[in-house]
CSV table of C-alpha atoms and ligand atoms in Angstrom, one decimal:
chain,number,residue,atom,x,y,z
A,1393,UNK,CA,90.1,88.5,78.0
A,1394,UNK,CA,90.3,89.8,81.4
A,1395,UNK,CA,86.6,91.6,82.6
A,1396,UNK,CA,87.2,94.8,85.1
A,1397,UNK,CA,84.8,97.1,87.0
A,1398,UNK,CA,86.2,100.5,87.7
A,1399,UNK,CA,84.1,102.2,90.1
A,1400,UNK,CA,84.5,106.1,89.9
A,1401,UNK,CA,85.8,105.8,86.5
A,1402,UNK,CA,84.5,109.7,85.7
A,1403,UNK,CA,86.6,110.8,88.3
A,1404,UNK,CA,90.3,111.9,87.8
A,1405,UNK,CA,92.2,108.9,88.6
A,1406,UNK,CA,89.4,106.6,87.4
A,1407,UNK,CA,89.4,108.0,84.4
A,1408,UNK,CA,93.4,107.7,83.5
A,1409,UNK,CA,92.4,104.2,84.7
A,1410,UNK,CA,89.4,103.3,82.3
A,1411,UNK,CA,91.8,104.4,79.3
A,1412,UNK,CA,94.5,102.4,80.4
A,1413,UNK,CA,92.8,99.5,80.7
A,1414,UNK,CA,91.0,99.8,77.7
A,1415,UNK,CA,94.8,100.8,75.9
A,1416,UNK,CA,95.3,97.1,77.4
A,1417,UNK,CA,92.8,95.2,75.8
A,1418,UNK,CA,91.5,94.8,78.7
A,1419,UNK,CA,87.3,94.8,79.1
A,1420,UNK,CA,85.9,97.8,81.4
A,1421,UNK,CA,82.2,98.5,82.9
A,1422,UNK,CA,82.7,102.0,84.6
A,1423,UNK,CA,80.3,102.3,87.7
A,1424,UNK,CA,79.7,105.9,88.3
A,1425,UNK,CA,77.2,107.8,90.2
A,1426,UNK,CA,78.1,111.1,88.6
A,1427,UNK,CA,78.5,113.0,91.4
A,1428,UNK,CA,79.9,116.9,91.2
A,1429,UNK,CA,83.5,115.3,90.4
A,1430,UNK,CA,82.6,113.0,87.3
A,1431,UNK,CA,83.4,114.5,84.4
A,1432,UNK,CA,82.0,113.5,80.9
A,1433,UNK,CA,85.0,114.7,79.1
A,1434,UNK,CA,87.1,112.7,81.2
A,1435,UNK,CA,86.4,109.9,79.0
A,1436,UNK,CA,85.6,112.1,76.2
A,1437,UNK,CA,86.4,110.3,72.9
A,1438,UNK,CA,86.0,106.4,74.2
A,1439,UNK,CA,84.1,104.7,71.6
A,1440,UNK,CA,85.2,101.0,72.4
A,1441,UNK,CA,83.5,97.9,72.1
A,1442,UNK,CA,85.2,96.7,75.4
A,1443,UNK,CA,83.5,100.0,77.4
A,1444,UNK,CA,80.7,100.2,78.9
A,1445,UNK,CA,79.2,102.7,82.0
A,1446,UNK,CA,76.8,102.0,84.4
A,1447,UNK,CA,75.4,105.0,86.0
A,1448,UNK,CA,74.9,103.5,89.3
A,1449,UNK,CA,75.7,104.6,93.3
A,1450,UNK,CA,77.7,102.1,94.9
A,1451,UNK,CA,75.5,102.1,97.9
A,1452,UNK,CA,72.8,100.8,95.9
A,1453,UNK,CA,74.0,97.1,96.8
A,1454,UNK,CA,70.3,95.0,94.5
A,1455,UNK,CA,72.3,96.8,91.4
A,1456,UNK,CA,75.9,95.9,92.4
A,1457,UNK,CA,75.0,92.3,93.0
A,1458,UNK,CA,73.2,92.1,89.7
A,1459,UNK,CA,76.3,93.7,87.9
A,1460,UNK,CA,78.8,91.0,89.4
A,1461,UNK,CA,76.0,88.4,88.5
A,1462,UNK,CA,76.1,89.5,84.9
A,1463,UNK,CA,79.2,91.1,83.9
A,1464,UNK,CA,81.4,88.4,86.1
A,1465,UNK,CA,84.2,90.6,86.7
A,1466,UNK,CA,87.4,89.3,87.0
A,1467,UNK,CA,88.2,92.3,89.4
A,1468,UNK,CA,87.2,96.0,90.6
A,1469,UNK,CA,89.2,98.8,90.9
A,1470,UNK,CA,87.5,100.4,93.8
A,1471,UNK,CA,87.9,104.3,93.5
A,1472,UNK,CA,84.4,105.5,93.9
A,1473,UNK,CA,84.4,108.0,96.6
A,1474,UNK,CA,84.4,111.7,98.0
A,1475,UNK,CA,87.7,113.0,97.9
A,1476,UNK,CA,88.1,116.7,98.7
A,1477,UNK,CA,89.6,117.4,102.2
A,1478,UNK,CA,88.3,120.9,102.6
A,1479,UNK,CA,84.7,119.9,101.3
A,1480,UNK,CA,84.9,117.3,104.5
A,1481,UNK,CA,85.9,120.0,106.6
A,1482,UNK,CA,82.8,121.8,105.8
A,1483,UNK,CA,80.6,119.0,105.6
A,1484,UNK,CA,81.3,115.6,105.8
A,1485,UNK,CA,78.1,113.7,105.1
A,1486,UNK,CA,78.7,112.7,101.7
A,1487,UNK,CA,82.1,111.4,103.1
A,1488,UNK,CA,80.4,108.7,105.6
A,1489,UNK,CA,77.8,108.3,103.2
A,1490,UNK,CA,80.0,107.4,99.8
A,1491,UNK,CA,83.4,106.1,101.5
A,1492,UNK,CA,82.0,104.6,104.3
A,1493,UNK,CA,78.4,103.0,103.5
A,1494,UNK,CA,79.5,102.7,99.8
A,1495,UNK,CA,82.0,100.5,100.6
A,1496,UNK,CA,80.4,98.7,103.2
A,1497,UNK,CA,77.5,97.9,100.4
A,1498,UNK,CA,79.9,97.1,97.9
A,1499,UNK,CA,81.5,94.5,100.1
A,1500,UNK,CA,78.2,93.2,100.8
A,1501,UNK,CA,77.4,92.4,97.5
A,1502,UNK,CA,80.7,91.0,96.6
A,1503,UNK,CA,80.1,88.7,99.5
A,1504,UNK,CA,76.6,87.5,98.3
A,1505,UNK,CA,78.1,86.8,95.1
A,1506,UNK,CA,79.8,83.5,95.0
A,1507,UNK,CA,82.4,84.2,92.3
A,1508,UNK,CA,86.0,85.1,92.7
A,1509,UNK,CA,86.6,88.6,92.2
A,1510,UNK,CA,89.6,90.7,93.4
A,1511,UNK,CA,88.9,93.9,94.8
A,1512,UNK,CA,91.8,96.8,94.8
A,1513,UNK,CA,89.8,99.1,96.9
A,1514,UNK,CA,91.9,102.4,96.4
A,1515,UNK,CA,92.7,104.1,99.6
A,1516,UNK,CA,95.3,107.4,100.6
A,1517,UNK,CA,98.7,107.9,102.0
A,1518,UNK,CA,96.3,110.5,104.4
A,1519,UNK,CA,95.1,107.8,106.7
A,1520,UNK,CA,98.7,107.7,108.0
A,1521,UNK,CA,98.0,111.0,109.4
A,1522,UNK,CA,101.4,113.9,110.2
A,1523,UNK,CA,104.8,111.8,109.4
A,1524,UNK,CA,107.4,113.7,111.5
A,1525,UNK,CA,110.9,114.7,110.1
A,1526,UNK,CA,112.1,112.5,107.5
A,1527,UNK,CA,110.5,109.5,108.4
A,1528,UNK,CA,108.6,107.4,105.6
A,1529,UNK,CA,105.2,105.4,106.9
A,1530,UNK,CA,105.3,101.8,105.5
A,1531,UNK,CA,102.1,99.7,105.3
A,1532,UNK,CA,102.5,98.9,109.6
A,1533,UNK,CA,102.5,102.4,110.3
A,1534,UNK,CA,99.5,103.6,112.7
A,1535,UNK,CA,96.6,104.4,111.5
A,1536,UNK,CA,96.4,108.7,112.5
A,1537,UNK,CA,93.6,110.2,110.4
A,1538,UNK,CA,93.5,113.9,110.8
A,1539,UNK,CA,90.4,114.6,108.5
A,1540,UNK,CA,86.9,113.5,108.1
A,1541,UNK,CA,88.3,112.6,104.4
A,1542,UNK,CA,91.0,110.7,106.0
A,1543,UNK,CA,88.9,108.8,108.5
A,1544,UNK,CA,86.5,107.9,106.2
A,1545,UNK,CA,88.8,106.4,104.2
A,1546,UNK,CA,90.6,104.6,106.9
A,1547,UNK,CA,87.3,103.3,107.9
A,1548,UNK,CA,86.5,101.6,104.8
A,1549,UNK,CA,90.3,100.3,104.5
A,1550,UNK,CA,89.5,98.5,108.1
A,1551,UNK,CA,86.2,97.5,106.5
A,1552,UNK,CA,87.7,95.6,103.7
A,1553,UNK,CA,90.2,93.7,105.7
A,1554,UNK,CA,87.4,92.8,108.3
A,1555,UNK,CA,86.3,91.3,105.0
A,1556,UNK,CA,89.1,89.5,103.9
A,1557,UNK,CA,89.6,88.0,107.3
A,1558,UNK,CA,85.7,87.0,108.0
A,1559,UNK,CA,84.3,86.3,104.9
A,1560,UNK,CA,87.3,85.4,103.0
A,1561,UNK,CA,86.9,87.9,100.4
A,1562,UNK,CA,89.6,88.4,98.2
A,1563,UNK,CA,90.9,91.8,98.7
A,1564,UNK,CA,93.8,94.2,98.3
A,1565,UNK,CA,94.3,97.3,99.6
A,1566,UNK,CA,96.5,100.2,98.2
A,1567,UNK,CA,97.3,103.7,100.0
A,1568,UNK,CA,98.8,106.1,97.4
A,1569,UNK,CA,100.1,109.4,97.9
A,1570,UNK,CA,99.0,112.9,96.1
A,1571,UNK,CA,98.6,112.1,92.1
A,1572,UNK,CA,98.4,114.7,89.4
A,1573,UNK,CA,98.1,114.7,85.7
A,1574,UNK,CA,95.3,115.2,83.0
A,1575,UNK,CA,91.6,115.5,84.4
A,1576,UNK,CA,92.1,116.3,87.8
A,1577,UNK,CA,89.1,118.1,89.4
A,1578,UNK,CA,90.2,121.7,89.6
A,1579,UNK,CA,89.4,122.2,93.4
A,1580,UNK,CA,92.6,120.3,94.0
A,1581,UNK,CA,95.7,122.6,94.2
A,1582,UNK,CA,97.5,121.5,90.8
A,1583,UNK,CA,94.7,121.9,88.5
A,1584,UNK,CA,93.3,124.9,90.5
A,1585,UNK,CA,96.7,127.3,90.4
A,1586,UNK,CA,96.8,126.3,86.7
A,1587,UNK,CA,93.3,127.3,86.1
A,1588,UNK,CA,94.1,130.4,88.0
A,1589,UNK,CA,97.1,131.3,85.8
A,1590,UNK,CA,95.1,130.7,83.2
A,1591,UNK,CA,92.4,133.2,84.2
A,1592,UNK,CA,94.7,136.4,85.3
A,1593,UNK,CA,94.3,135.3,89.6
A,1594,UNK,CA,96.1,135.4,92.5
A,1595,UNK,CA,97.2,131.9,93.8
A,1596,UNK,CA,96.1,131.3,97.1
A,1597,UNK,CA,98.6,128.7,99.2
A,1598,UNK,CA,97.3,127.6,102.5
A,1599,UNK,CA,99.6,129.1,105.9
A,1600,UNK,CA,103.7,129.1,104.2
A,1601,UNK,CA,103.2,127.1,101.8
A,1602,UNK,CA,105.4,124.9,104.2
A,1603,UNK,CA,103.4,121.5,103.8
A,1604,UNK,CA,104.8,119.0,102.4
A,1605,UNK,CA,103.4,116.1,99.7
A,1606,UNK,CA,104.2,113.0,97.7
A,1607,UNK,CA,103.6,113.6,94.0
A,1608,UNK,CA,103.5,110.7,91.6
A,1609,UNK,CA,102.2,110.9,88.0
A,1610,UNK,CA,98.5,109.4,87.6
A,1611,UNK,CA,99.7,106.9,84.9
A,1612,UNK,CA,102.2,105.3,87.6
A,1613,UNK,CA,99.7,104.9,89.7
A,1614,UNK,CA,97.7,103.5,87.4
A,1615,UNK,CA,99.8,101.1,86.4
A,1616,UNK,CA,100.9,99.9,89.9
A,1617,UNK,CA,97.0,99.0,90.5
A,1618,UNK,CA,96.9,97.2,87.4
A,1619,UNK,CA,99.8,95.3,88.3
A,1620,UNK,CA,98.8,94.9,91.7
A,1621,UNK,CA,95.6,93.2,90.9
A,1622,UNK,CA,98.0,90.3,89.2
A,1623,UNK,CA,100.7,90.3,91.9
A,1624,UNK,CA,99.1,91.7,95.0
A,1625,UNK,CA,98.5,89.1,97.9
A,1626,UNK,CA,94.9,88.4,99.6
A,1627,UNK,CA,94.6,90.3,102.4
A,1628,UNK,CA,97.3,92.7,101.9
A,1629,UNK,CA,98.2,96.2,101.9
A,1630,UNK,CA,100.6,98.1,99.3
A,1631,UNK,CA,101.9,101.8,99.5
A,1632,UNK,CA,102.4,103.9,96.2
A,1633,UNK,CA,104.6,106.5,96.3
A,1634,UNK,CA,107.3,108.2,93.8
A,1635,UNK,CA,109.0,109.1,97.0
A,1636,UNK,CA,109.5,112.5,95.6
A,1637,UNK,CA,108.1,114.9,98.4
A,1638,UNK,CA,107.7,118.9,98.1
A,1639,UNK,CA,106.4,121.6,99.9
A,1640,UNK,CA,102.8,123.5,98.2
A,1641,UNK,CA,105.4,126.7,97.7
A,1642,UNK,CA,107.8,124.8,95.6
A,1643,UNK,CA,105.0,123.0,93.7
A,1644,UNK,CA,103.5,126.4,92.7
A,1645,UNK,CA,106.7,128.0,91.7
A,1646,UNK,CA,107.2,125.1,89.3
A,1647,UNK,CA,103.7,125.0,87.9
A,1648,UNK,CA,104.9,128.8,87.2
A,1649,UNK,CA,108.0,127.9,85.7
A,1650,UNK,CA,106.3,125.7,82.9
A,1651,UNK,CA,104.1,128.5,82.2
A,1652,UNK,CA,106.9,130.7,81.5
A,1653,UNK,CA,108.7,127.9,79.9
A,1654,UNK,CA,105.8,127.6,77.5
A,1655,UNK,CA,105.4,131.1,76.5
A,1656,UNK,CA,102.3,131.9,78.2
A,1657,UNK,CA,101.7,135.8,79.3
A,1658,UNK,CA,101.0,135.5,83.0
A,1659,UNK,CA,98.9,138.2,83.6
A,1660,UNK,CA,99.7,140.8,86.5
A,1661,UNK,CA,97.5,139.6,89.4
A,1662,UNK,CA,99.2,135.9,89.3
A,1663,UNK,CA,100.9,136.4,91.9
A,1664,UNK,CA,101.0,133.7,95.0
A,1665,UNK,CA,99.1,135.4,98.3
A,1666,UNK,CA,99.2,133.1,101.3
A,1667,UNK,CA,96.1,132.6,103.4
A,1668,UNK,CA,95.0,131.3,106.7
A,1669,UNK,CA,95.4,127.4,107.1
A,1670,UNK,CA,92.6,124.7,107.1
A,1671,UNK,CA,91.9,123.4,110.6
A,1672,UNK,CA,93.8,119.6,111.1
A,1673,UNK,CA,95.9,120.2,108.1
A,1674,UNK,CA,99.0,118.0,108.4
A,1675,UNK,CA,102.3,118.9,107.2
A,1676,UNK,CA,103.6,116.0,105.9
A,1677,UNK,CA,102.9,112.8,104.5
A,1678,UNK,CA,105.7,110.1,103.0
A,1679,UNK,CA,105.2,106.7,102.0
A,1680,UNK,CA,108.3,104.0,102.2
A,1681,UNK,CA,107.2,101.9,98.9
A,1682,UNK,CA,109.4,99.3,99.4
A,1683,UNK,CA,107.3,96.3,99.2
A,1684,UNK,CA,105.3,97.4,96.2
A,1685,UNK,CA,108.9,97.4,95.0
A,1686,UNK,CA,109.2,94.0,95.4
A,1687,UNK,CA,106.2,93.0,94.6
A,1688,UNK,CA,105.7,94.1,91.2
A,1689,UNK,CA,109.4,95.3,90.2
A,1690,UNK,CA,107.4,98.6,89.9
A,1691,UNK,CA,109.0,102.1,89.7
A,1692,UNK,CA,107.4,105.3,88.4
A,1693,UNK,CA,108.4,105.8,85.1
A,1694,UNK,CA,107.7,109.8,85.2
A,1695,UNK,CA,110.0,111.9,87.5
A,1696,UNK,CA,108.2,115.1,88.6
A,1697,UNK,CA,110.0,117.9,86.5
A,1698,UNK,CA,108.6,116.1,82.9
A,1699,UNK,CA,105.2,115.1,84.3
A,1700,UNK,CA,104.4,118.6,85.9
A,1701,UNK,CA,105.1,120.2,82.7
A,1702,UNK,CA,103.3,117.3,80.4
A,1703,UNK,CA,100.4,118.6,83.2
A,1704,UNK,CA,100.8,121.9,82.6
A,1705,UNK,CA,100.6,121.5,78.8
A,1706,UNK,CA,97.5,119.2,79.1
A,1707,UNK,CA,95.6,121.5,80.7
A,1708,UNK,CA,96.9,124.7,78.5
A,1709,UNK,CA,95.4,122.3,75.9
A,1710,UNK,CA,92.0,121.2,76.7
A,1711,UNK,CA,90.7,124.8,77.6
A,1712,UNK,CA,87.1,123.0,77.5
A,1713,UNK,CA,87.7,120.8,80.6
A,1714,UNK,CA,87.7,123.9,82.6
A,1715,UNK,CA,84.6,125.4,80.6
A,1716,UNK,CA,82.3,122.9,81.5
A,1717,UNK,CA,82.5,123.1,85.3
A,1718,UNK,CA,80.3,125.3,86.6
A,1719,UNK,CA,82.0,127.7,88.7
A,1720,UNK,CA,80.1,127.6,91.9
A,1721,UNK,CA,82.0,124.2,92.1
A,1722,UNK,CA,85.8,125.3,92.5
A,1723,UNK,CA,85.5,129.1,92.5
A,1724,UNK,CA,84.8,129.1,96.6
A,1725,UNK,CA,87.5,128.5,98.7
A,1726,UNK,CA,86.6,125.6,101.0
A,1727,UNK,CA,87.9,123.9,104.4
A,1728,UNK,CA,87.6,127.1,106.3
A,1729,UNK,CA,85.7,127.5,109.5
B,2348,NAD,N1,93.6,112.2,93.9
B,2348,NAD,C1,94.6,111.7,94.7
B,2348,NAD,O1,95.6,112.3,94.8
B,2348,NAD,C2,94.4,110.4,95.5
B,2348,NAD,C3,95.5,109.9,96.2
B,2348,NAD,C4,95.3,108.7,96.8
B,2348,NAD,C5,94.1,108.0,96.8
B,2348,NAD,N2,93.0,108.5,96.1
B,2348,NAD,C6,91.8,107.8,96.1
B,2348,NAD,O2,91.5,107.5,94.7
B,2348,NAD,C7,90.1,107.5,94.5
B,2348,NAD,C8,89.8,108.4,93.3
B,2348,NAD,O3,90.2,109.7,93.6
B,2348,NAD,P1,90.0,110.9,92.5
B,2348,NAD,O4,91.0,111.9,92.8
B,2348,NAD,O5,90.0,110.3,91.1
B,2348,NAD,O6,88.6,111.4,92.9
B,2348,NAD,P2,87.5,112.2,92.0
B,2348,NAD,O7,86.7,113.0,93.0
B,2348,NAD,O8,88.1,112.9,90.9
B,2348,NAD,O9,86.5,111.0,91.5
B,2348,NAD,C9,85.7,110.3,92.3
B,2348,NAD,C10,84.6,109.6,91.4
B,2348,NAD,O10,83.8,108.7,92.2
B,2348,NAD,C11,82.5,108.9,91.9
B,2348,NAD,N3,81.7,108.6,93.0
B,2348,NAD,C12,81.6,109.2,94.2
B,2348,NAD,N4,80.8,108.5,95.1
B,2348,NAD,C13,80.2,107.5,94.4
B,2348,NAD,C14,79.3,106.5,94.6
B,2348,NAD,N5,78.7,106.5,95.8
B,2348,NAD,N6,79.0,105.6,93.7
B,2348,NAD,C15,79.5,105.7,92.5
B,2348,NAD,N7,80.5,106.6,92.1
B,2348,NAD,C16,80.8,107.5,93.1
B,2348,NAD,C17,82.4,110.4,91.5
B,2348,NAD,O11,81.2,110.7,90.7
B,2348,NAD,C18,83.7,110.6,90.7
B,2348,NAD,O12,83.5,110.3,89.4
B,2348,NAD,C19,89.4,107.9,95.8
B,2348,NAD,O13,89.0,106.7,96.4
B,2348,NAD,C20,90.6,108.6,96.5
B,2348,NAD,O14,90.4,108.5,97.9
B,2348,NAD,C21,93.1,109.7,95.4
């Protein structure tokens, strides 16, 4: 039976992650440090015999060696990191500090560790940076952060390679566009305009409303990664994207669309009020997923209109994943200087 490490598996991708693994047969230690994001419901009903959770930072490198030592992982799933744009924007410590030196530690101790793991360290379509007109970035595209979020995460991408090529680590990397779905932190713009339907407020939409993302379903991506870690070649990097792009506007009006499809009474101050934009916000990113394509036959098997509303429903449905985050935490609108 395989053995995998899923670092930042309280988080919201990490989470989707730890239960498809486990759905798998698959064996999971979840490494987490339980930072603001990590949520306990996330993984709320896991009572497996193939899961276990470590709470441990990934900086802390005498731990992560001892880990590898003992739990020989066949590979990690690398998603342990600070992930809010607008919290960088205000203060991007925790950004060098978990995406840059966490990564750099974790490498470390893979490379003292003699055995051969894979790593799919988990990075963003935002290291790319603005993709003009209709253009797509594949995997050759510049490197063009335009956030400390961004360039943290770009950093640790060159990191691992440096890896791969010096130490002959074996490594994959994978830049994935926006995800949503079921346990999503509700700073993020999906969760957060449902949360606010929810609770009778306006929806606040940065500039127009103009900017434009790539949505794919968190299971997809999930399931690419998982793939990827059979398929994906040493030293390599993969796009995954849906390559269904839409601007926030359009995203909002369908996230109210499924609330009126489900019956819901939106309340009289729902009502979407535009406000000034963050500083370095791009409009645009696109990913050309072409050779994940081909690499894994992979294709996302939830198109947009079904897994906004399965979204919409989860969220309508677990009222307690909103209760138990303090409000202090996603109430204050961030990014703004
Ligand atoms: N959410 C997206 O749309 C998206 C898109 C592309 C890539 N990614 C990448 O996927 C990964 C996961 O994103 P997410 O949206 O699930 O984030 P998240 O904020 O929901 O979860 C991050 C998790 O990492 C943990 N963590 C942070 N620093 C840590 C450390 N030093 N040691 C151990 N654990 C630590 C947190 O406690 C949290 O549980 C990130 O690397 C992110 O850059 C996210």
């Amino acid at each position: 039976m395989k053995r995998f490490i899923v670092t930042g598996g309280y988080g919201f991708i990490g989470s989707n992650l730890v239960r498809l693994l486990l759905k798998k047969k698959y064996k999971v230690l979840n490494i987490d440090n339980f930072s603001y994001s990590a949520q306990k419901y996330n993984l709320r009903g896991i009572s497996n015999k193939n899961y276990i959770f470590k709470k441990v930072d990934i900086n802390n490198r005498n731990k992560l060696r001892k880990i590898l030592k003992n739990f020989k992982p066949h590979g990690i799933f690398n998603l342990a990191a600070d992930t809010h744009v607008d919290r960088s924007i205000d203060d991007s410590s925790n950004f060098i500090k978990n995406n840059i030196l966490g990564v750099f530690n974790l490498l470390e101790a893979l490379k003292s560790v003699k055995n051969k793991i894979k790593l799919i360290h988990v990075s963003t379509d935002e290291v790319y940076g603005d993709i003009k007109g209709s253009k797509r970035s594949n995997e050759k595209h510049t490197y063009d952060p335009s956030s400390p979020y961004s360039a943290s995460k770009a950093s640790s991408d060159h990191l691992v390679l440096s890896y791969v090529k010096t130490y002959k680590l074996n490594a994959v990397i994978t830049n994935c566009s926006n995800n949503y779905g079921p346990r999503q932190f509700p700073e993020k713009i999906i969760p957060k305009m449902i949360f606010n339907v929810i609770k009778n407020k306006p929806l606040p939409i940065y500039s127009k409303g103009k900017n434009s993302r790539e949505w794919i379903y968190v299971d997809d991506h999930c399931e690419a990664l998982i793939s990827l870690f059979f398929k994906g070649k040493k030293g390599e990097k993969y796009n995954i994207g849906s390559g269904f792009n839409c601007s926030n506007l359009y995203l909002v009006k369908s996230i109210l669309k499924k609330f009126k499809k489900s019956k819901i009474k939106i309340g009289s101050k729902v009502k979407i009020k535009f406000v000034k934009d963050r500083p370095g916000h791009d409009l645009r990113y696109a990913l050309d997923s072409k050779k994940l394509i081909r690499t894994i036959n992979w294709k996302p098997k939830i198109a947009f209109e079904k897994g906004i509303e399965k979204t919409v429903e989860w969220y309508i449905k677990n009222p307690e994943f909103f209760r138990r985050i303090s409000k202090k935490l996603f109430n204050k609108r961030l990014g703004v200087l």
